[in-house]
Tab-separated table of N, CA and C in Angstrom:
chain	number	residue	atom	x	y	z
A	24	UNK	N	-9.441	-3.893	32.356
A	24	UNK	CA	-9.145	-2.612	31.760
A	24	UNK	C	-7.647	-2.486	31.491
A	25	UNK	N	-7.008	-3.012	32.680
A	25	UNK	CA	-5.427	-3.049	32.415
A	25	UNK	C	-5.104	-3.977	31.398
A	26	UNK	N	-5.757	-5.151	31.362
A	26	UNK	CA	-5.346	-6.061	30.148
A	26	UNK	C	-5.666	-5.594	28.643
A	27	UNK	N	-6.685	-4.561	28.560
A	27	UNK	CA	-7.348	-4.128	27.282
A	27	UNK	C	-5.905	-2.934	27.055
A	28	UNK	N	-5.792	-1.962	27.939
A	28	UNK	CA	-4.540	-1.190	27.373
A	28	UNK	C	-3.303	-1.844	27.195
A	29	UNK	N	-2.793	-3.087	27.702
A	29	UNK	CA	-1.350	-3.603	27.028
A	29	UNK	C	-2.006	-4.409	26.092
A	30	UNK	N	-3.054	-5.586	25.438
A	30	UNK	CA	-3.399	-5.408	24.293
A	30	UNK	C	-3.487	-4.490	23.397
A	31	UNK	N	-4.023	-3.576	23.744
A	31	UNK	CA	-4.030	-2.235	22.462
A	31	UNK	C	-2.732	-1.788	21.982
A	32	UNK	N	-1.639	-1.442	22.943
A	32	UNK	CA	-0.290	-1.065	23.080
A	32	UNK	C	0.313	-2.120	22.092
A	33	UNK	N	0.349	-3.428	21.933
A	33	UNK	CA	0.895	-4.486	21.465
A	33	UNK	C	0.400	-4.885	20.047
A	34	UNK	N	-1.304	-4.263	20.008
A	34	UNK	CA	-1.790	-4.711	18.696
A	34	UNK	C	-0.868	-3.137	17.904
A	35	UNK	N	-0.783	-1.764	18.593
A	35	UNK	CA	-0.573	-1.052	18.001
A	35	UNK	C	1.176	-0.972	17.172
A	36	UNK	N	2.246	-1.416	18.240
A	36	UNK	CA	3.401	-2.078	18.124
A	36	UNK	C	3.007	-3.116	17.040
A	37	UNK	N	2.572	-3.699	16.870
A	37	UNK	CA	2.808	-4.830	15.623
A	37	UNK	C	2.216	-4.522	14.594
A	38	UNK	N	1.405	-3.949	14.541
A	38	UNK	CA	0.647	-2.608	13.253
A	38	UNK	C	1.796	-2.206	12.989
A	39	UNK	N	2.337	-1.087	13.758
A	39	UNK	CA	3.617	-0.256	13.347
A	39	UNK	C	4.619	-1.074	12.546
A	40	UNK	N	4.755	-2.178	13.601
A	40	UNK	CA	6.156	-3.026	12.387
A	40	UNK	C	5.480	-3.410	10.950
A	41	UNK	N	4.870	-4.080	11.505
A	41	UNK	CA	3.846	-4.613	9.652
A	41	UNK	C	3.951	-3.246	8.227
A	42	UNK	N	3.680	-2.118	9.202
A	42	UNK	CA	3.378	-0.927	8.050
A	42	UNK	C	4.751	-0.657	7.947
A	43	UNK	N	5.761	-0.549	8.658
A	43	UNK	CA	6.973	0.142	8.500
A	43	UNK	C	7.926	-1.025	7.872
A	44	UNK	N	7.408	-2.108	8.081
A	44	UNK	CA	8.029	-2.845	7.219
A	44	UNK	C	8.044	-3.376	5.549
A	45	UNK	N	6.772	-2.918	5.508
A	45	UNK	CA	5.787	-3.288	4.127
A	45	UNK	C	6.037	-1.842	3.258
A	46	UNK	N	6.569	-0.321	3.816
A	46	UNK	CA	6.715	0.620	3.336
A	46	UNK	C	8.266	0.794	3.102
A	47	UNK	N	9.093	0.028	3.891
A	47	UNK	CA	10.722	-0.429	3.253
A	47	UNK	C	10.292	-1.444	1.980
A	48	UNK	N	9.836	-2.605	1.800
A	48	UNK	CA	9.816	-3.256	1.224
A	48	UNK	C	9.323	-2.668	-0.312
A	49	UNK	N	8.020	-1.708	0.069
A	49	UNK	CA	7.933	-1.267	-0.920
A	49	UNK	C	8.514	-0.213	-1.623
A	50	UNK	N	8.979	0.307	-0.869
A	50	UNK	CA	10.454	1.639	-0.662
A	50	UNK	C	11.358	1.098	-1.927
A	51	UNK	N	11.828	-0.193	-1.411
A	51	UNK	CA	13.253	-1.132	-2.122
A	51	UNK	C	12.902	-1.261	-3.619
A	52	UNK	N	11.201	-1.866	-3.595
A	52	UNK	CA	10.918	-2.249	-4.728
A	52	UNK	C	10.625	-0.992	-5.544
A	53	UNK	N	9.658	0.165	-5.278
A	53	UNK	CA	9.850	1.146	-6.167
A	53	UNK	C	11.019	2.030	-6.689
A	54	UNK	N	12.305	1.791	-5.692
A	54	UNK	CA	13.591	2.590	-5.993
A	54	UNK	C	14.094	2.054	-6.452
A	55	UNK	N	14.429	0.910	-6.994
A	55	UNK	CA	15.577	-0.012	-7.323
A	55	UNK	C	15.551	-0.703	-8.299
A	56	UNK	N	14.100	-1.762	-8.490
A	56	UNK	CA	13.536	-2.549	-9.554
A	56	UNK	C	12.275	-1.487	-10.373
A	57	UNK	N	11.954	-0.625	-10.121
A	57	UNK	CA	11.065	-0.638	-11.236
A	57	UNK	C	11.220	1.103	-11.176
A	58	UNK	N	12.077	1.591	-10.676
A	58	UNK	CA	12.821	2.930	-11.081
A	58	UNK	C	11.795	4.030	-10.645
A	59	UNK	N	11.053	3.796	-10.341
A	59	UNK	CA	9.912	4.805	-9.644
A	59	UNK	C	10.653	5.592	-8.418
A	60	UNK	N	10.618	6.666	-8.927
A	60	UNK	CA	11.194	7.936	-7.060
A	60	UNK	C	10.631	8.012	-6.362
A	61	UNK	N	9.698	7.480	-6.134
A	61	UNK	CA	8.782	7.782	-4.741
A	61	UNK	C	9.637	7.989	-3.492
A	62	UNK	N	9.765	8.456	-2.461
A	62	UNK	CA	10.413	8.160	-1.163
A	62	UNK	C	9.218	7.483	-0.566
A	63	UNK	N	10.194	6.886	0.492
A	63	UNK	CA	9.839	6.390	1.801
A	63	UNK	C	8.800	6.893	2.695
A	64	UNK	N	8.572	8.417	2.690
A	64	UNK	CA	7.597	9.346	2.877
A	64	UNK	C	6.242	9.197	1.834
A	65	UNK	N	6.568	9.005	0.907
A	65	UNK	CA	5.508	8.787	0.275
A	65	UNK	C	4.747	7.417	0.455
A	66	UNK	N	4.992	6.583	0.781
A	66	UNK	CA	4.760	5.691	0.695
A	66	UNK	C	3.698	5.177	1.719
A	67	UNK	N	4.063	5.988	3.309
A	67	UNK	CA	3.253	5.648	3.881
A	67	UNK	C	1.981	6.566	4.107
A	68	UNK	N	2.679	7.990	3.631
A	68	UNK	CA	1.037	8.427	3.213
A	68	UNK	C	-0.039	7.707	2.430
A	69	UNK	N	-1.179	8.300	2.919
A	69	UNK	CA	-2.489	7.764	2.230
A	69	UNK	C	-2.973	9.002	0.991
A	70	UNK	N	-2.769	8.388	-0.085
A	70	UNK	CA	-3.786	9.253	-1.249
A	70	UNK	C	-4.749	9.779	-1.139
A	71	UNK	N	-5.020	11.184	-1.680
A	71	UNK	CA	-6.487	12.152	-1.149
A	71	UNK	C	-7.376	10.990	-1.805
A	72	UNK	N	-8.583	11.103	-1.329
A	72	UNK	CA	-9.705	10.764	-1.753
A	72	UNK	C	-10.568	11.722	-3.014
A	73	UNK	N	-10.428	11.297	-4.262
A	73	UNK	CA	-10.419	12.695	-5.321
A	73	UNK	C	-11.698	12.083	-6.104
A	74	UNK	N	-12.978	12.929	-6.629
A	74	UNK	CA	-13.599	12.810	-7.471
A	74	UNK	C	-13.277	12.965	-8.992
A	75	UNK	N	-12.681	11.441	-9.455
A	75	UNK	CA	-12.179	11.325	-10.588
A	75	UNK	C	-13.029	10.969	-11.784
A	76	UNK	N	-14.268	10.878	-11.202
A	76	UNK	CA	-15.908	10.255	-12.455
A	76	UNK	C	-15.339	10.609	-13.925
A	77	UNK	N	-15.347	9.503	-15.043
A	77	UNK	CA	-14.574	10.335	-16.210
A	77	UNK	C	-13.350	10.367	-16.541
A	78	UNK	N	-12.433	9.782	-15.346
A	78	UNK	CA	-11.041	9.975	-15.698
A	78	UNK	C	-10.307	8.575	-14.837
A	79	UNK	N	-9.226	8.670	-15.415
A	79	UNK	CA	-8.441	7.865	-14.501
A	79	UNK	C	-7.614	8.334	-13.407
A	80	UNK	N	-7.884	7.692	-12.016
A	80	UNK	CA	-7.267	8.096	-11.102
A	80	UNK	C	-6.033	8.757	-11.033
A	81	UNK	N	-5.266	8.055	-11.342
A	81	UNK	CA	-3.323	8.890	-11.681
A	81	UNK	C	-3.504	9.809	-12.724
A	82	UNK	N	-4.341	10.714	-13.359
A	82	UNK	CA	-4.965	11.860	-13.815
A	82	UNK	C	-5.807	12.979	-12.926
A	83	UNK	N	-6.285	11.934	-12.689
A	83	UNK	CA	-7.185	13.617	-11.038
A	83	UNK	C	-6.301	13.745	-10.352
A	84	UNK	N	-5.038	12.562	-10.033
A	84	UNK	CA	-3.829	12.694	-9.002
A	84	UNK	C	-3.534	13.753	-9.683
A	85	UNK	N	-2.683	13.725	-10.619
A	85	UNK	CA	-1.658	14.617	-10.990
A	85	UNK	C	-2.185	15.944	-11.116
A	86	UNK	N	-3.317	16.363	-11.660
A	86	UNK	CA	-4.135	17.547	-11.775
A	86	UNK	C	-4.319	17.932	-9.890
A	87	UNK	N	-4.767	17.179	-9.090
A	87	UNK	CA	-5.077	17.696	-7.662
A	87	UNK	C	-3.842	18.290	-7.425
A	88	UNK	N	-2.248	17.220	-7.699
A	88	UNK	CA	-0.971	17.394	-7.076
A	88	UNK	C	-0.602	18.866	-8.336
A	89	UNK	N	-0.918	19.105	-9.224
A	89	UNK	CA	-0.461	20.485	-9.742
A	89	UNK	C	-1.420	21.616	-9.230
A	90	UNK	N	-2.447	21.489	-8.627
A	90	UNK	CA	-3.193	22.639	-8.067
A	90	UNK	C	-2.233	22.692	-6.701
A	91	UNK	N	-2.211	21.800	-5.742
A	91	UNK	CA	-1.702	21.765	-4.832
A	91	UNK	C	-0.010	22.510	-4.527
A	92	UNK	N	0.408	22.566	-6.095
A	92	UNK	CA	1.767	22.694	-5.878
A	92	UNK	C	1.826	24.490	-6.258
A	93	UNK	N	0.821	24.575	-7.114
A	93	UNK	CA	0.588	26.302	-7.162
A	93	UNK	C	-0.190	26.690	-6.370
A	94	UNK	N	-0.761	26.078	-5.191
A	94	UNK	CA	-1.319	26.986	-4.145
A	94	UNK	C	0.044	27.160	-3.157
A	95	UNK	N	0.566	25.794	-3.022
A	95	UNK	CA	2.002	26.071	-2.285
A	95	UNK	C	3.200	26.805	-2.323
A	96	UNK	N	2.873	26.962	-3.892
A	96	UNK	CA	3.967	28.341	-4.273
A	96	UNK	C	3.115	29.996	-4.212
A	97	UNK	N	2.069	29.875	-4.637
A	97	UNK	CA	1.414	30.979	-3.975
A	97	UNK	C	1.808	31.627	-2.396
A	98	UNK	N	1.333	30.566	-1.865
A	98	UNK	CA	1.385	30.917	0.057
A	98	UNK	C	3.016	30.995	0.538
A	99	UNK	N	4.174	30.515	-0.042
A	99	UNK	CA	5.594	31.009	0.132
A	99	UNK	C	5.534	32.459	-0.361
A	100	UNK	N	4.794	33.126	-1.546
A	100	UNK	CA	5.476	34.009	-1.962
A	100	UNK	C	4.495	35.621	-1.962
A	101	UNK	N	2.932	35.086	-1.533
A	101	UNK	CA	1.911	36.465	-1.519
A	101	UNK	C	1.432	36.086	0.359
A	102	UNK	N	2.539	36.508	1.144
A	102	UNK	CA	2.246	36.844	2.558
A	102	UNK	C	1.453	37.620	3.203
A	103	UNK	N	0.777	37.371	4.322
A	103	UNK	CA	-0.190	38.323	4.758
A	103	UNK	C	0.681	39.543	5.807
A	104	UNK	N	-0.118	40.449	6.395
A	104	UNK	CA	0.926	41.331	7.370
A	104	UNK	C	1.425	40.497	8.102
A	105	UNK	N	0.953	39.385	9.144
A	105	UNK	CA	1.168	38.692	9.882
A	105	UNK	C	3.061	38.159	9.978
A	106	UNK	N	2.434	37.415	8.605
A	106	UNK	CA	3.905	36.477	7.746
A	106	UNK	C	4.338	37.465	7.129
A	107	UNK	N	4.235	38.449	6.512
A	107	UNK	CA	5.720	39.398	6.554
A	107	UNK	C	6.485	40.085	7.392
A	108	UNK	N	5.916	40.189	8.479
A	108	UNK	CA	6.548	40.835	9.974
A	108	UNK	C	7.306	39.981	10.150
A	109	UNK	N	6.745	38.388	10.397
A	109	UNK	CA	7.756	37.449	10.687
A	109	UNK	C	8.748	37.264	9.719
A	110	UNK	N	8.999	37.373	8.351
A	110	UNK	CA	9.591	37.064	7.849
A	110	UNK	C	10.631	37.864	7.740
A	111	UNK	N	10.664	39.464	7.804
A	111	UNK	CA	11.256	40.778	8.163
A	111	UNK	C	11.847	40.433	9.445
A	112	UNK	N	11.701	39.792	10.820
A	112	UNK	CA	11.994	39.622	11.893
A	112	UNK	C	13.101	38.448	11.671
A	113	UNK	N	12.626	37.746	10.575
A	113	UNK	CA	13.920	36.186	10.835
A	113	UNK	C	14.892	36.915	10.371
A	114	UNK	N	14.795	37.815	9.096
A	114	UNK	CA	15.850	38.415	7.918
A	114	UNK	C	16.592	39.256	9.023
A	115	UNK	N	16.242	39.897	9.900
A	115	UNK	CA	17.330	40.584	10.987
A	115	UNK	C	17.593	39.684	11.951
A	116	UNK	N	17.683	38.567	11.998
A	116	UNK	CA	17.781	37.912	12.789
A	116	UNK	C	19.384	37.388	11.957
A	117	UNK	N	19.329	37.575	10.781
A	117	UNK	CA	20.874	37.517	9.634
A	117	UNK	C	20.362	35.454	8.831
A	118	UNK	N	18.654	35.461	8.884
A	118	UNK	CA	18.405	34.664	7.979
A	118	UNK	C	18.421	34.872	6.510
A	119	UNK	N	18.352	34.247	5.225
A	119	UNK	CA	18.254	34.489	4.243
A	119	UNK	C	16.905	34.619	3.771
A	120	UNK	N	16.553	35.049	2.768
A	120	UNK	CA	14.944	34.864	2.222
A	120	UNK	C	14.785	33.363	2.404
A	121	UNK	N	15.334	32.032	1.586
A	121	UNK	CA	14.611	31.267	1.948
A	121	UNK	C	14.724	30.281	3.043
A	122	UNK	N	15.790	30.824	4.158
A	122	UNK	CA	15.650	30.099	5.161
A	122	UNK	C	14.871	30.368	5.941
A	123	UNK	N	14.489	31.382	5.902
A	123	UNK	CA	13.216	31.978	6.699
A	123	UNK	C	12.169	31.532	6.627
A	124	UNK	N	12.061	31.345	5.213
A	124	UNK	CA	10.795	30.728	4.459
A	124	UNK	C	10.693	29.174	4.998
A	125	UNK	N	11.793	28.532	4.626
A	125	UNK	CA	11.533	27.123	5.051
A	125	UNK	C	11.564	27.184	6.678
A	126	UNK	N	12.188	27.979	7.434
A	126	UNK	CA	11.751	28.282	9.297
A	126	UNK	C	10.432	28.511	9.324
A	127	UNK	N	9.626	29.604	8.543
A	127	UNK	CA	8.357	29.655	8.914
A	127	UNK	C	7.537	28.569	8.541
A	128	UNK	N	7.656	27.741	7.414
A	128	UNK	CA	6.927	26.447	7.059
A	128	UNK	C	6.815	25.487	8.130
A	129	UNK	N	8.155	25.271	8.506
A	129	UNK	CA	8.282	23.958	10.152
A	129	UNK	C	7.808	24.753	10.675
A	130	UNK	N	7.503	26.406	11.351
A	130	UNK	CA	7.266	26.810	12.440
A	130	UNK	C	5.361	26.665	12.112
A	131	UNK	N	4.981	26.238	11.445
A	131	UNK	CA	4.030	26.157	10.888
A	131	UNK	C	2.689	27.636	10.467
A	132	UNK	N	3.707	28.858	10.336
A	132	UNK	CA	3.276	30.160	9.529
A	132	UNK	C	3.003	29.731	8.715
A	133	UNK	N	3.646	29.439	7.996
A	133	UNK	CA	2.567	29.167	6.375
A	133	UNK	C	2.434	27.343	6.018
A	134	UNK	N	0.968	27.537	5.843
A	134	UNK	CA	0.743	26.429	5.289
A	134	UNK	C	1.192	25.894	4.565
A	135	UNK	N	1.714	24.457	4.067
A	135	UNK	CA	1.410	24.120	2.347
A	135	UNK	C	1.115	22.471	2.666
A	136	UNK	N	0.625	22.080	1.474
A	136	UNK	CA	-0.186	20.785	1.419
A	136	UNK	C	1.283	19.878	1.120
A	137	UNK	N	1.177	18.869	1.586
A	137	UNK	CA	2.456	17.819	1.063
A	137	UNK	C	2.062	16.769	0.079
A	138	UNK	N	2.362	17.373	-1.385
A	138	UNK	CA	2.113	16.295	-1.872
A	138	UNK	C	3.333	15.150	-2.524
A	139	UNK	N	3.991	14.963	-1.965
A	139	UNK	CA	4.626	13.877	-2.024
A	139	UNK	C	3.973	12.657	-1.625
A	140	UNK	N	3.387	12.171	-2.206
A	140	UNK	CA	2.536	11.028	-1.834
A	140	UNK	C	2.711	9.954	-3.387
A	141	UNK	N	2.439	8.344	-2.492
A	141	UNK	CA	2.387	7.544	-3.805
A	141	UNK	C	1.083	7.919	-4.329
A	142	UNK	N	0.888	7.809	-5.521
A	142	UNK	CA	-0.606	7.873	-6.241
A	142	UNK	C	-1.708	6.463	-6.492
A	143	UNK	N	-1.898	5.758	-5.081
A	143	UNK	CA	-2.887	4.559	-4.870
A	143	UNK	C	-4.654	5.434	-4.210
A	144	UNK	N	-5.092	4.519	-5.418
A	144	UNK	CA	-6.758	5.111	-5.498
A	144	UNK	C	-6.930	4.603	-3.762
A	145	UNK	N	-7.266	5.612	-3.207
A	145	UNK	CA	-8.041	4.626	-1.741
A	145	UNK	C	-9.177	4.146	-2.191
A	146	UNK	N	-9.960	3.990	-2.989
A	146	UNK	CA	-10.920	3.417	-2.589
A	146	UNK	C	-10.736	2.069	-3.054
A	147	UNK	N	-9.813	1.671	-3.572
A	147	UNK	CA	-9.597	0.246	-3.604
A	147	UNK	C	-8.622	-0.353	-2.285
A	148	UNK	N	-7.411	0.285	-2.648
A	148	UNK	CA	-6.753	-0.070	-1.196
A	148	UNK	C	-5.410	1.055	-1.006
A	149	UNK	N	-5.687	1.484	0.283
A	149	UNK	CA	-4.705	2.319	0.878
A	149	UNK	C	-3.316	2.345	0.630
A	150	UNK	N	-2.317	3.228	0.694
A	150	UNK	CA	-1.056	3.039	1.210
A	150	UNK	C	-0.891	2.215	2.307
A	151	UNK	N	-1.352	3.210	3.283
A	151	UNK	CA	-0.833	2.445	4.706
A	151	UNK	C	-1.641	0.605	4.939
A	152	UNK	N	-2.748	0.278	4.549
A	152	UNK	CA	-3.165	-1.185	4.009
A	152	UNK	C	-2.085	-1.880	3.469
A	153	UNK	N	-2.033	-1.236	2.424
A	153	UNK	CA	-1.070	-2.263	1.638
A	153	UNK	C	0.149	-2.029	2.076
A	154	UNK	N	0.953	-1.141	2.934
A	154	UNK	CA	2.289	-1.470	3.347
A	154	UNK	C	1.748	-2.519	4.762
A	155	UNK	N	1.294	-2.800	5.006
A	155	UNK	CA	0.648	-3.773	6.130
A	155	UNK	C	0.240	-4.949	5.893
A	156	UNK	N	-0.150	-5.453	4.669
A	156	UNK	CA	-0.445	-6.403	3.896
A	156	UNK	C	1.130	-6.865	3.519
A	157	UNK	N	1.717	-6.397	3.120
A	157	UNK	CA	2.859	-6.685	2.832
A	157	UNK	C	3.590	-7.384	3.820
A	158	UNK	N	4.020	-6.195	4.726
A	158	UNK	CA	4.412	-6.270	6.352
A	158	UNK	C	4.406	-7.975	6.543
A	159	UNK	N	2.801	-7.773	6.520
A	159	UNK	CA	1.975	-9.276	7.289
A	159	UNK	C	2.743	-10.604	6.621
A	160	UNK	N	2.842	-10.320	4.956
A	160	UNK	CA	3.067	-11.305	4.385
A	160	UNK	C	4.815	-11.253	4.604
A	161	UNK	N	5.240	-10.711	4.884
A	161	UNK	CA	7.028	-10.847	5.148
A	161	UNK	C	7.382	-11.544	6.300
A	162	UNK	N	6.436	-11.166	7.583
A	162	UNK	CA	6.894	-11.484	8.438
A	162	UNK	C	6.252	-13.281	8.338
């Protein structure tokens, strides 16, 4: 049992390097050589799983990621009583409107979806796969 948890610990450690290495690599290559902005954050997220039947994937992306980005501006700006008390409470506290706003987001009051993500179909192969595949093949 003790040998199965420092295996696991060790397979999980070398997972980690493989992905964190394969998500620099691919980091370097989308920022530099082929001019794509993605961050580093994006990269190791995994792409929603989207019913695209009819279309091409980096099309349901971009349509999911523009719903996503007007529900996120919605929920900053039509607060419930809850989140306007708090937000009235940071503002005497001598916050600004949107530091408050971005305090209540980390404080996790208001939701919003992150879509900063690369746009890879999962059902062929993952982000986090393929920064691991990579990984594998570097090291």
């Amino acid at each position: 049992m003790l040998r199965n948890f420092f295996s696991d610990i060790m397979f999980r450690m070398i997972s980690l390097l493989f992905l964190h290495t394969g998500a620099i690599l691919r980091y370097i290559f989308n920022h530099f050589i082929s001019r794509n902005r993605y961050s580093y954050h994006a990269s190791i997220l995994n792409a929603p799983l989207l019913d695209h039947s009819g279309m091409p994937y980096h099309e349901a992306f971009n349509e999911w990621k523009g719903q996503q980005d007007e529900r996120n501006r919605h929920a900053c700006t039509q607060l419930n009583a809850k989140q306007q008390h708090i937000l009235e409470t940071l503002k005497t506290e001598g916050y600004t409107h949107e530091e408050a706003i971005d305090s209540m987001i980390s404080a996790g009051d208001i939701c919003i979806v992150d879509t900063n993500i690369f746009p890879r179909n999962p059902e062929h192969f993952s982000n986090r796969a393929l920064n691991r595949l990579v990984g594998l093949l570097f090291w």
